[in-house]
Amino acid sequence: EDGYYHVTFAALNFFNAARIFYDYELSEHVFKPESTFMRKLLGGKVYSEVEHPDPPIKDPNHPDFMHLYIERNRFIDMRNACGHIRNIEVNPSSELVNGKPVYVITGWIRPEGVHGAVLQSLLDNPHANVCFSLRSIINDRMVRGVRTRQIEELITFDLVSEGGISLAT
């Protein structure tokens, strides 16, 4: 409808390719109506970029590296946009991982922006495995011996060549 495609963006209570567990219960606040992400989503202001942003400063030892990299991640650059995200759904599945139900994040995306044709071509190719990856500000911690990520701020879902979470394809 209106050129939007229903896709899988991410999964929580699930391990990524690096064996880091993305915890839903620690992160569910980002899906509440009062969160910044949901305010932007409901206002029609969430776009997907092609790949995650590069750090603006390449030297990780530079004193401003982390601050500027976090700020770049919070910003959606329309010069790199490939799609508009209209809505998302966060639903528990019957699958359990690490003793918790997997939450699958699906939603609606429309090819849009400078790189909209790239996303359109991939979505229309029956042989392409189109992958997305959530872009967020996270808190890494150990929980019962498992490296776990808590999403502090959800920014968007970027189109990536290979997603870290196997369900987000």
mmCIF file of the C-alpha atoms, coordinates in Angstrom:
data_MODEL
# 
_entry.id   MODEL 
# 
loop_
_atom_site.group_PDB 
_atom_site.id 
_atom_site.type_symbol 
_atom_site.label_atom_id 
_atom_site.label_alt_id 
_atom_site.label_comp_id 
_atom_site.label_asym_id 
_atom_site.label_entity_id 
_atom_site.label_seq_id 
_atom_site.pdbx_PDB_ins_code 
_atom_site.Cartn_x 
_atom_site.Cartn_y 
_atom_site.Cartn_z 
_atom_site.occupancy 
_atom_site.B_iso_or_equiv 
_atom_site.pdbx_formal_charge 
_atom_site.auth_seq_id 
_atom_site.auth_comp_id 
_atom_site.auth_asym_id 
_atom_site.auth_atom_id 
_atom_site.pdbx_PDB_model_num 
ATOM 1   C CA . GLU A 1 1   ? 0.000  0.000   0.000  1.00 0.00 ? 1   GLU A CA 1 
ATOM 2   C CA . ASP A 1 2   ? 1.402  3.420   -0.963 1.00 0.00 ? 2   ASP A CA 1 
ATOM 3   C CA . GLY A 1 3   ? 4.675  1.733   -1.985 1.00 0.00 ? 3   GLY A CA 1 
ATOM 4   C CA . TYR A 1 4   ? 5.513  0.383   1.480  1.00 0.00 ? 4   TYR A CA 1 
ATOM 5   C CA . TYR A 1 5   ? 6.993  -3.082  1.998  1.00 0.00 ? 5   TYR A CA 1 
ATOM 6   C CA . HIS A 1 6   ? 6.511  -5.149  5.145  1.00 0.00 ? 6   HIS A CA 1 
ATOM 7   C CA . VAL A 1 7   ? 9.950  -6.290  6.366  1.00 0.00 ? 7   VAL A CA 1 
ATOM 8   C CA . THR A 1 8   ? 11.693 -7.712  9.406  1.00 0.00 ? 8   THR A CA 1 
ATOM 9   C CA . PHE A 1 9   ? 13.940 -5.069  10.950 1.00 0.00 ? 9   PHE A CA 1 
ATOM 10  C CA . ALA A 1 10  ? 15.376 -6.743  14.047 1.00 0.00 ? 10  ALA A CA 1 
ATOM 11  C CA . ALA A 1 11  ? 14.891 -9.195  16.881 1.00 0.00 ? 11  ALA A CA 1 
ATOM 12  C CA . LEU A 1 12  ? 15.377 -8.843  20.622 1.00 0.00 ? 12  LEU A CA 1 
ATOM 13  C CA . ASN A 1 13  ? 16.027 -11.529 23.222 1.00 0.00 ? 13  ASN A CA 1 
ATOM 14  C CA . PHE A 1 14  ? 18.275 -12.859 20.513 1.00 0.00 ? 14  PHE A CA 1 
ATOM 15  C CA . PHE A 1 15  ? 22.027 -13.244 19.944 1.00 0.00 ? 15  PHE A CA 1 
ATOM 16  C CA . ASN A 1 16  ? 23.739 -11.349 17.145 1.00 0.00 ? 16  ASN A CA 1 
ATOM 17  C CA . ALA A 1 17  ? 26.523 -12.850 15.012 1.00 0.00 ? 17  ALA A CA 1 
ATOM 18  C CA . ALA A 1 18  ? 29.103 -11.811 17.637 1.00 0.00 ? 18  ALA A CA 1 
ATOM 19  C CA . ARG A 1 19  ? 27.155 -13.761 20.307 1.00 0.00 ? 19  ARG A CA 1 
ATOM 20  C CA . ILE A 1 20  ? 25.952 -10.602 22.070 1.00 0.00 ? 20  ILE A CA 1 
ATOM 21  C CA . PHE A 1 21  ? 22.452 -10.914 23.524 1.00 0.00 ? 21  PHE A CA 1 
ATOM 22  C CA . TYR A 1 22  ? 20.019 -8.056  22.791 1.00 0.00 ? 22  TYR A CA 1 
ATOM 23  C CA . ASP A 1 23  ? 17.671 -7.996  25.794 1.00 0.00 ? 23  ASP A CA 1 
ATOM 24  C CA . TYR A 1 24  ? 14.045 -6.951  25.218 1.00 0.00 ? 24  TYR A CA 1 
ATOM 25  C CA . GLU A 1 25  ? 13.057 -6.367  28.838 1.00 0.00 ? 25  GLU A CA 1 
ATOM 26  C CA . LEU A 1 26  ? 15.993 -4.012  29.422 1.00 0.00 ? 26  LEU A CA 1 
ATOM 27  C CA . SER A 1 27  ? 15.215 -2.196  26.151 1.00 0.00 ? 27  SER A CA 1 
ATOM 28  C CA . GLU A 1 28  ? 11.422 -2.081  25.940 1.00 0.00 ? 28  GLU A CA 1 
ATOM 29  C CA . HIS A 1 29  ? 11.271 1.568   27.062 1.00 0.00 ? 29  HIS A CA 1 
ATOM 30  C CA . VAL A 1 30  ? 12.379 2.628   23.546 1.00 0.00 ? 30  VAL A CA 1 
ATOM 31  C CA . PHE A 1 31  ? 9.038  1.348   22.201 1.00 0.00 ? 31  PHE A CA 1 
ATOM 32  C CA . LYS A 1 32  ? 6.901  3.364   24.641 1.00 0.00 ? 32  LYS A CA 1 
ATOM 33  C CA . PRO A 1 33  ? 4.886  6.257   23.113 1.00 0.00 ? 33  PRO A CA 1 
ATOM 34  C CA . GLU A 1 34  ? 6.886  8.847   25.097 1.00 0.00 ? 34  GLU A CA 1 
ATOM 35  C CA . SER A 1 35  ? 10.276 7.720   23.724 1.00 0.00 ? 35  SER A CA 1 
ATOM 36  C CA . THR A 1 36  ? 12.107 9.903   21.197 1.00 0.00 ? 36  THR A CA 1 
ATOM 37  C CA . PHE A 1 37  ? 12.052 7.116   18.609 1.00 0.00 ? 37  PHE A CA 1 
ATOM 38  C CA . MET A 1 38  ? 8.295  6.574   18.849 1.00 0.00 ? 38  MET A CA 1 
ATOM 39  C CA . ARG A 1 39  ? 7.624  10.337  18.765 1.00 0.00 ? 39  ARG A CA 1 
ATOM 40  C CA . LYS A 1 40  ? 9.616  10.593  15.544 1.00 0.00 ? 40  LYS A CA 1 
ATOM 41  C CA . LEU A 1 41  ? 8.043  7.445   14.094 1.00 0.00 ? 41  LEU A CA 1 
ATOM 42  C CA . LEU A 1 42  ? 4.501  8.626   14.805 1.00 0.00 ? 42  LEU A CA 1 
ATOM 43  C CA . GLY A 1 43  ? 5.433  12.007  13.309 1.00 0.00 ? 43  GLY A CA 1 
ATOM 44  C CA . GLY A 1 44  ? 6.614  10.402  10.052 1.00 0.00 ? 44  GLY A CA 1 
ATOM 45  C CA . LYS A 1 45  ? 10.262 11.369  10.651 1.00 0.00 ? 45  LYS A CA 1 
ATOM 46  C CA . VAL A 1 46  ? 12.161 8.049   10.687 1.00 0.00 ? 46  VAL A CA 1 
ATOM 47  C CA . TYR A 1 47  ? 14.303 7.177   7.694  1.00 0.00 ? 47  TYR A CA 1 
ATOM 48  C CA . SER A 1 48  ? 16.709 4.346   6.948  1.00 0.00 ? 48  SER A CA 1 
ATOM 49  C CA . GLU A 1 49  ? 20.238 4.958   5.735  1.00 0.00 ? 49  GLU A CA 1 
ATOM 50  C CA . VAL A 1 50  ? 22.455 2.738   3.590  1.00 0.00 ? 50  VAL A CA 1 
ATOM 51  C CA . GLU A 1 51  ? 24.813 1.072   6.100  1.00 0.00 ? 51  GLU A CA 1 
ATOM 52  C CA . HIS A 1 52  ? 25.565 2.414   9.560  1.00 0.00 ? 52  HIS A CA 1 
ATOM 53  C CA . PRO A 1 53  ? 27.355 5.771   9.757  1.00 0.00 ? 53  PRO A CA 1 
ATOM 54  C CA . ASP A 1 54  ? 31.135 5.960   9.793  1.00 0.00 ? 54  ASP A CA 1 
ATOM 55  C CA . PRO A 1 55  ? 32.743 7.777   12.706 1.00 0.00 ? 55  PRO A CA 1 
ATOM 56  C CA . PRO A 1 56  ? 33.406 11.432  11.787 1.00 0.00 ? 56  PRO A CA 1 
ATOM 57  C CA . ILE A 1 57  ? 36.886 11.135  13.321 1.00 0.00 ? 57  ILE A CA 1 
ATOM 58  C CA . LYS A 1 58  ? 38.834 8.033   12.306 1.00 0.00 ? 58  LYS A CA 1 
ATOM 59  C CA . ASP A 1 59  ? 41.257 8.029   15.273 1.00 0.00 ? 59  ASP A CA 1 
ATOM 60  C CA . PRO A 1 60  ? 39.570 6.218   18.208 1.00 0.00 ? 60  PRO A CA 1 
ATOM 61  C CA . ASN A 1 61  ? 42.172 7.742   20.567 1.00 0.00 ? 61  ASN A CA 1 
ATOM 62  C CA . HIS A 1 62  ? 41.079 11.299  19.718 1.00 0.00 ? 62  HIS A CA 1 
ATOM 63  C CA . PRO A 1 63  ? 39.486 12.874  22.822 1.00 0.00 ? 63  PRO A CA 1 
ATOM 64  C CA . ASP A 1 64  ? 36.292 13.760  20.911 1.00 0.00 ? 64  ASP A CA 1 
ATOM 65  C CA . PHE A 1 65  ? 35.985 10.446  19.046 1.00 0.00 ? 65  PHE A CA 1 
ATOM 66  C CA . MET A 1 66  ? 33.226 8.811   21.113 1.00 0.00 ? 66  MET A CA 1 
ATOM 67  C CA . HIS A 1 67  ? 31.194 11.981  21.657 1.00 0.00 ? 67  HIS A CA 1 
ATOM 68  C CA . LEU A 1 68  ? 31.177 12.854  17.943 1.00 0.00 ? 68  LEU A CA 1 
ATOM 69  C CA . TYR A 1 69  ? 30.493 9.256   16.904 1.00 0.00 ? 69  TYR A CA 1 
ATOM 70  C CA . ILE A 1 70  ? 27.488 9.023   19.230 1.00 0.00 ? 70  ILE A CA 1 
ATOM 71  C CA . GLU A 1 71  ? 26.181 12.350  17.938 1.00 0.00 ? 71  GLU A CA 1 
ATOM 72  C CA . ARG A 1 72  ? 26.559 11.147  14.325 1.00 0.00 ? 72  ARG A CA 1 
ATOM 73  C CA . ASN A 1 73  ? 24.647 7.989   15.179 1.00 0.00 ? 73  ASN A CA 1 
ATOM 74  C CA . ARG A 1 74  ? 21.767 10.033  16.614 1.00 0.00 ? 74  ARG A CA 1 
ATOM 75  C CA . PHE A 1 75  ? 21.463 11.963  13.335 1.00 0.00 ? 75  PHE A CA 1 
ATOM 76  C CA . ILE A 1 76  ? 19.770 10.544  10.234 1.00 0.00 ? 76  ILE A CA 1 
ATOM 77  C CA . ASP A 1 77  ? 21.597 11.962  7.219  1.00 0.00 ? 77  ASP A CA 1 
ATOM 78  C CA . MET A 1 78  ? 19.104 12.520  4.417  1.00 0.00 ? 78  MET A CA 1 
ATOM 79  C CA . ARG A 1 79  ? 22.032 12.553  1.969  1.00 0.00 ? 79  ARG A CA 1 
ATOM 80  C CA . ASN A 1 80  ? 22.343 8.813   2.683  1.00 0.00 ? 80  ASN A CA 1 
ATOM 81  C CA . ALA A 1 81  ? 18.648 7.916   3.047  1.00 0.00 ? 81  ALA A CA 1 
ATOM 82  C CA . CYS A 1 82  ? 17.199 4.905   1.255  1.00 0.00 ? 82  CYS A CA 1 
ATOM 83  C CA . GLY A 1 83  ? 13.762 4.548   2.821  1.00 0.00 ? 83  GLY A CA 1 
ATOM 84  C CA . HIS A 1 84  ? 11.002 5.987   4.978  1.00 0.00 ? 84  HIS A CA 1 
ATOM 85  C CA . ILE A 1 85  ? 9.834  3.847   7.907  1.00 0.00 ? 85  ILE A CA 1 
ATOM 86  C CA . ARG A 1 86  ? 6.095  4.266   8.408  1.00 0.00 ? 86  ARG A CA 1 
ATOM 87  C CA . ASN A 1 87  ? 5.412  1.966   11.333 1.00 0.00 ? 87  ASN A CA 1 
ATOM 88  C CA . ILE A 1 88  ? 6.826  -0.908  13.362 1.00 0.00 ? 88  ILE A CA 1 
ATOM 89  C CA . GLU A 1 89  ? 5.376  -3.823  15.294 1.00 0.00 ? 89  GLU A CA 1 
ATOM 90  C CA . VAL A 1 90  ? 7.124  -5.576  18.192 1.00 0.00 ? 90  VAL A CA 1 
ATOM 91  C CA . ASN A 1 91  ? 5.709  -9.053  18.742 1.00 0.00 ? 91  ASN A CA 1 
ATOM 92  C CA . PRO A 1 92  ? 6.796  -12.015 20.845 1.00 0.00 ? 92  PRO A CA 1 
ATOM 93  C CA . SER A 1 93  ? 7.352  -15.257 18.971 1.00 0.00 ? 93  SER A CA 1 
ATOM 94  C CA . SER A 1 94  ? 7.013  -18.816 20.218 1.00 0.00 ? 94  SER A CA 1 
ATOM 95  C CA . GLU A 1 95  ? 10.812 -19.238 20.031 1.00 0.00 ? 95  GLU A CA 1 
ATOM 96  C CA . LEU A 1 96  ? 12.801 -19.062 23.270 1.00 0.00 ? 96  LEU A CA 1 
ATOM 97  C CA . VAL A 1 97  ? 16.434 -17.951 23.406 1.00 0.00 ? 97  VAL A CA 1 
ATOM 98  C CA . ASN A 1 98  ? 18.351 -17.803 26.662 1.00 0.00 ? 98  ASN A CA 1 
ATOM 99  C CA . GLY A 1 99  ? 15.077 -18.706 28.392 1.00 0.00 ? 99  GLY A CA 1 
ATOM 100 C CA . LYS A 1 100 ? 13.204 -15.677 27.028 1.00 0.00 ? 100 LYS A CA 1 
ATOM 101 C CA . PRO A 1 101 ? 10.708 -15.288 24.158 1.00 0.00 ? 101 PRO A CA 1 
ATOM 102 C CA . VAL A 1 102 ? 12.215 -13.766 21.024 1.00 0.00 ? 102 VAL A CA 1 
ATOM 103 C CA . TYR A 1 103 ? 10.617 -10.442 20.079 1.00 0.00 ? 103 TYR A CA 1 
ATOM 104 C CA . VAL A 1 104 ? 10.532 -9.840  16.328 1.00 0.00 ? 104 VAL A CA 1 
ATOM 105 C CA . ILE A 1 105 ? 10.427 -6.247  15.098 1.00 0.00 ? 105 ILE A CA 1 
ATOM 106 C CA . THR A 1 106 ? 8.691  -5.879  11.758 1.00 0.00 ? 106 THR A CA 1 
ATOM 107 C CA . GLY A 1 107 ? 7.489  -2.794  9.996  1.00 0.00 ? 107 GLY A CA 1 
ATOM 108 C CA . TRP A 1 108 ? 6.744  -0.893  6.851  1.00 0.00 ? 108 TRP A CA 1 
ATOM 109 C CA . ILE A 1 109 ? 9.405  0.773   4.718  1.00 0.00 ? 109 ILE A CA 1 
ATOM 110 C CA . ARG A 1 110 ? 9.104  2.629   1.419  1.00 0.00 ? 110 ARG A CA 1 
ATOM 111 C CA . PRO A 1 111 ? 12.086 3.239   -0.863 1.00 0.00 ? 111 PRO A CA 1 
ATOM 112 C CA . GLU A 1 112 ? 12.708 6.961   -0.544 1.00 0.00 ? 112 GLU A CA 1 
ATOM 113 C CA . GLY A 1 113 ? 15.557 9.449   -0.692 1.00 0.00 ? 113 GLY A CA 1 
ATOM 114 C CA . VAL A 1 114 ? 18.868 9.597   -2.514 1.00 0.00 ? 114 VAL A CA 1 
ATOM 115 C CA . HIS A 1 115 ? 19.394 5.831   -2.322 1.00 0.00 ? 115 HIS A CA 1 
ATOM 116 C CA . GLY A 1 116 ? 15.747 4.811   -2.617 1.00 0.00 ? 116 GLY A CA 1 
ATOM 117 C CA . ALA A 1 117 ? 16.451 3.062   -5.937 1.00 0.00 ? 117 ALA A CA 1 
ATOM 118 C CA . VAL A 1 118 ? 19.020 0.835   -4.206 1.00 0.00 ? 118 VAL A CA 1 
ATOM 119 C CA . LEU A 1 119 ? 16.462 -0.330  -1.643 1.00 0.00 ? 119 LEU A CA 1 
ATOM 120 C CA . GLN A 1 120 ? 13.767 -0.694  -4.321 1.00 0.00 ? 120 GLN A CA 1 
ATOM 121 C CA . SER A 1 121 ? 16.025 -2.857  -6.487 1.00 0.00 ? 121 SER A CA 1 
ATOM 122 C CA . LEU A 1 122 ? 16.936 -5.116  -3.563 1.00 0.00 ? 122 LEU A CA 1 
ATOM 123 C CA . LEU A 1 123 ? 13.331 -5.494  -2.390 1.00 0.00 ? 123 LEU A CA 1 
ATOM 124 C CA . ASP A 1 124 ? 12.215 -6.365  -5.930 1.00 0.00 ? 124 ASP A CA 1 
ATOM 125 C CA . ASN A 1 125 ? 14.988 -8.943  -6.421 1.00 0.00 ? 125 ASN A CA 1 
ATOM 126 C CA . PRO A 1 126 ? 13.623 -12.366 -5.393 1.00 0.00 ? 126 PRO A CA 1 
ATOM 127 C CA . HIS A 1 127 ? 17.192 -13.643 -4.930 1.00 0.00 ? 127 HIS A CA 1 
ATOM 128 C CA . ALA A 1 128 ? 18.430 -10.825 -2.661 1.00 0.00 ? 128 ALA A CA 1 
ATOM 129 C CA . ASN A 1 129 ? 18.400 -11.306 1.090  1.00 0.00 ? 129 ASN A CA 1 
ATOM 130 C CA . VAL A 1 130 ? 17.633 -7.759  2.229  1.00 0.00 ? 130 VAL A CA 1 
ATOM 131 C CA . CYS A 1 131 ? 19.066 -7.116  5.707  1.00 0.00 ? 131 CYS A CA 1 
ATOM 132 C CA . PHE A 1 132 ? 18.446 -4.382  8.234  1.00 0.00 ? 132 PHE A CA 1 
ATOM 133 C CA . SER A 1 133 ? 20.262 -3.537  11.439 1.00 0.00 ? 133 SER A CA 1 
ATOM 134 C CA . LEU A 1 134 ? 19.052 -1.466  14.331 1.00 0.00 ? 134 LEU A CA 1 
ATOM 135 C CA . ARG A 1 135 ? 21.009 1.694   15.009 1.00 0.00 ? 135 ARG A CA 1 
ATOM 136 C CA . SER A 1 136 ? 20.979 2.607   18.645 1.00 0.00 ? 136 SER A CA 1 
ATOM 137 C CA . ILE A 1 137 ? 22.868 3.922   21.625 1.00 0.00 ? 137 ILE A CA 1 
ATOM 138 C CA . ILE A 1 138 ? 23.451 0.891   23.805 1.00 0.00 ? 138 ILE A CA 1 
ATOM 139 C CA . ASN A 1 139 ? 24.708 -0.104  27.222 1.00 0.00 ? 139 ASN A CA 1 
ATOM 140 C CA . ASP A 1 140 ? 26.888 -3.228  27.164 1.00 0.00 ? 140 ASP A CA 1 
ATOM 141 C CA . ARG A 1 141 ? 26.918 -5.313  30.329 1.00 0.00 ? 141 ARG A CA 1 
ATOM 142 C CA . MET A 1 142 ? 27.440 -8.823  31.579 1.00 0.00 ? 142 MET A CA 1 
ATOM 143 C CA . VAL A 1 143 ? 24.254 -10.525 32.804 1.00 0.00 ? 143 VAL A CA 1 
ATOM 144 C CA . ARG A 1 144 ? 24.758 -13.963 34.364 1.00 0.00 ? 144 ARG A CA 1 
ATOM 145 C CA . GLY A 1 145 ? 27.929 -14.447 32.315 1.00 0.00 ? 145 GLY A CA 1 
ATOM 146 C CA . VAL A 1 146 ? 26.331 -13.370 29.001 1.00 0.00 ? 146 VAL A CA 1 
ATOM 147 C CA . ARG A 1 147 ? 27.424 -10.229 27.175 1.00 0.00 ? 147 ARG A CA 1 
ATOM 148 C CA . THR A 1 148 ? 24.145 -8.318  26.942 1.00 0.00 ? 148 THR A CA 1 
ATOM 149 C CA . ARG A 1 149 ? 23.069 -5.140  25.192 1.00 0.00 ? 149 ARG A CA 1 
ATOM 150 C CA . GLN A 1 150 ? 20.450 -2.787  26.549 1.00 0.00 ? 150 GLN A CA 1 
ATOM 151 C CA . ILE A 1 151 ? 19.131 -0.262  24.057 1.00 0.00 ? 151 ILE A CA 1 
ATOM 152 C CA . GLU A 1 152 ? 19.213 3.190   25.626 1.00 0.00 ? 152 GLU A CA 1 
ATOM 153 C CA . GLU A 1 153 ? 18.083 5.074   22.498 1.00 0.00 ? 153 GLU A CA 1 
ATOM 154 C CA . LEU A 1 154 ? 16.707 3.575   19.298 1.00 0.00 ? 154 LEU A CA 1 
ATOM 155 C CA . ILE A 1 155 ? 17.534 5.751   16.299 1.00 0.00 ? 155 ILE A CA 1 
ATOM 156 C CA . THR A 1 156 ? 16.496 3.801   13.171 1.00 0.00 ? 156 THR A CA 1 
ATOM 157 C CA . PHE A 1 157 ? 16.944 0.607   11.197 1.00 0.00 ? 157 PHE A CA 1 
ATOM 158 C CA . ASP A 1 158 ? 19.625 0.830   8.516  1.00 0.00 ? 158 ASP A CA 1 
ATOM 159 C CA . LEU A 1 159 ? 19.878 -1.171  5.301  1.00 0.00 ? 159 LEU A CA 1 
ATOM 160 C CA . VAL A 1 160 ? 23.054 -3.263  5.639  1.00 0.00 ? 160 VAL A CA 1 
ATOM 161 C CA . SER A 1 161 ? 24.848 -5.760  3.442  1.00 0.00 ? 161 SER A CA 1 
ATOM 162 C CA . GLU A 1 162 ? 24.910 -8.352  6.215  1.00 0.00 ? 162 GLU A CA 1 
ATOM 163 C CA . GLY A 1 163 ? 22.863 -8.026  9.369  1.00 0.00 ? 163 GLY A CA 1 
ATOM 164 C CA . GLY A 1 164 ? 24.167 -9.044  12.763 1.00 0.00 ? 164 GLY A CA 1 
ATOM 165 C CA . ILE A 1 165 ? 20.890 -10.679 13.768 1.00 0.00 ? 165 ILE A CA 1 
ATOM 166 C CA . SER A 1 166 ? 19.959 -13.580 11.532 1.00 0.00 ? 166 SER A CA 1 
ATOM 167 C CA . LEU A 1 167 ? 16.207 -13.030 11.878 1.00 0.00 ? 167 LEU A CA 1 
ATOM 168 C CA . ALA A 1 168 ? 16.476 -9.455  10.516 1.00 0.00 ? 168 ALA A CA 1 
ATOM 169 C CA . THR A 1 169 ? 16.590 -10.515 6.858  1.00 0.00 ? 169 THR A CA 1 
# 
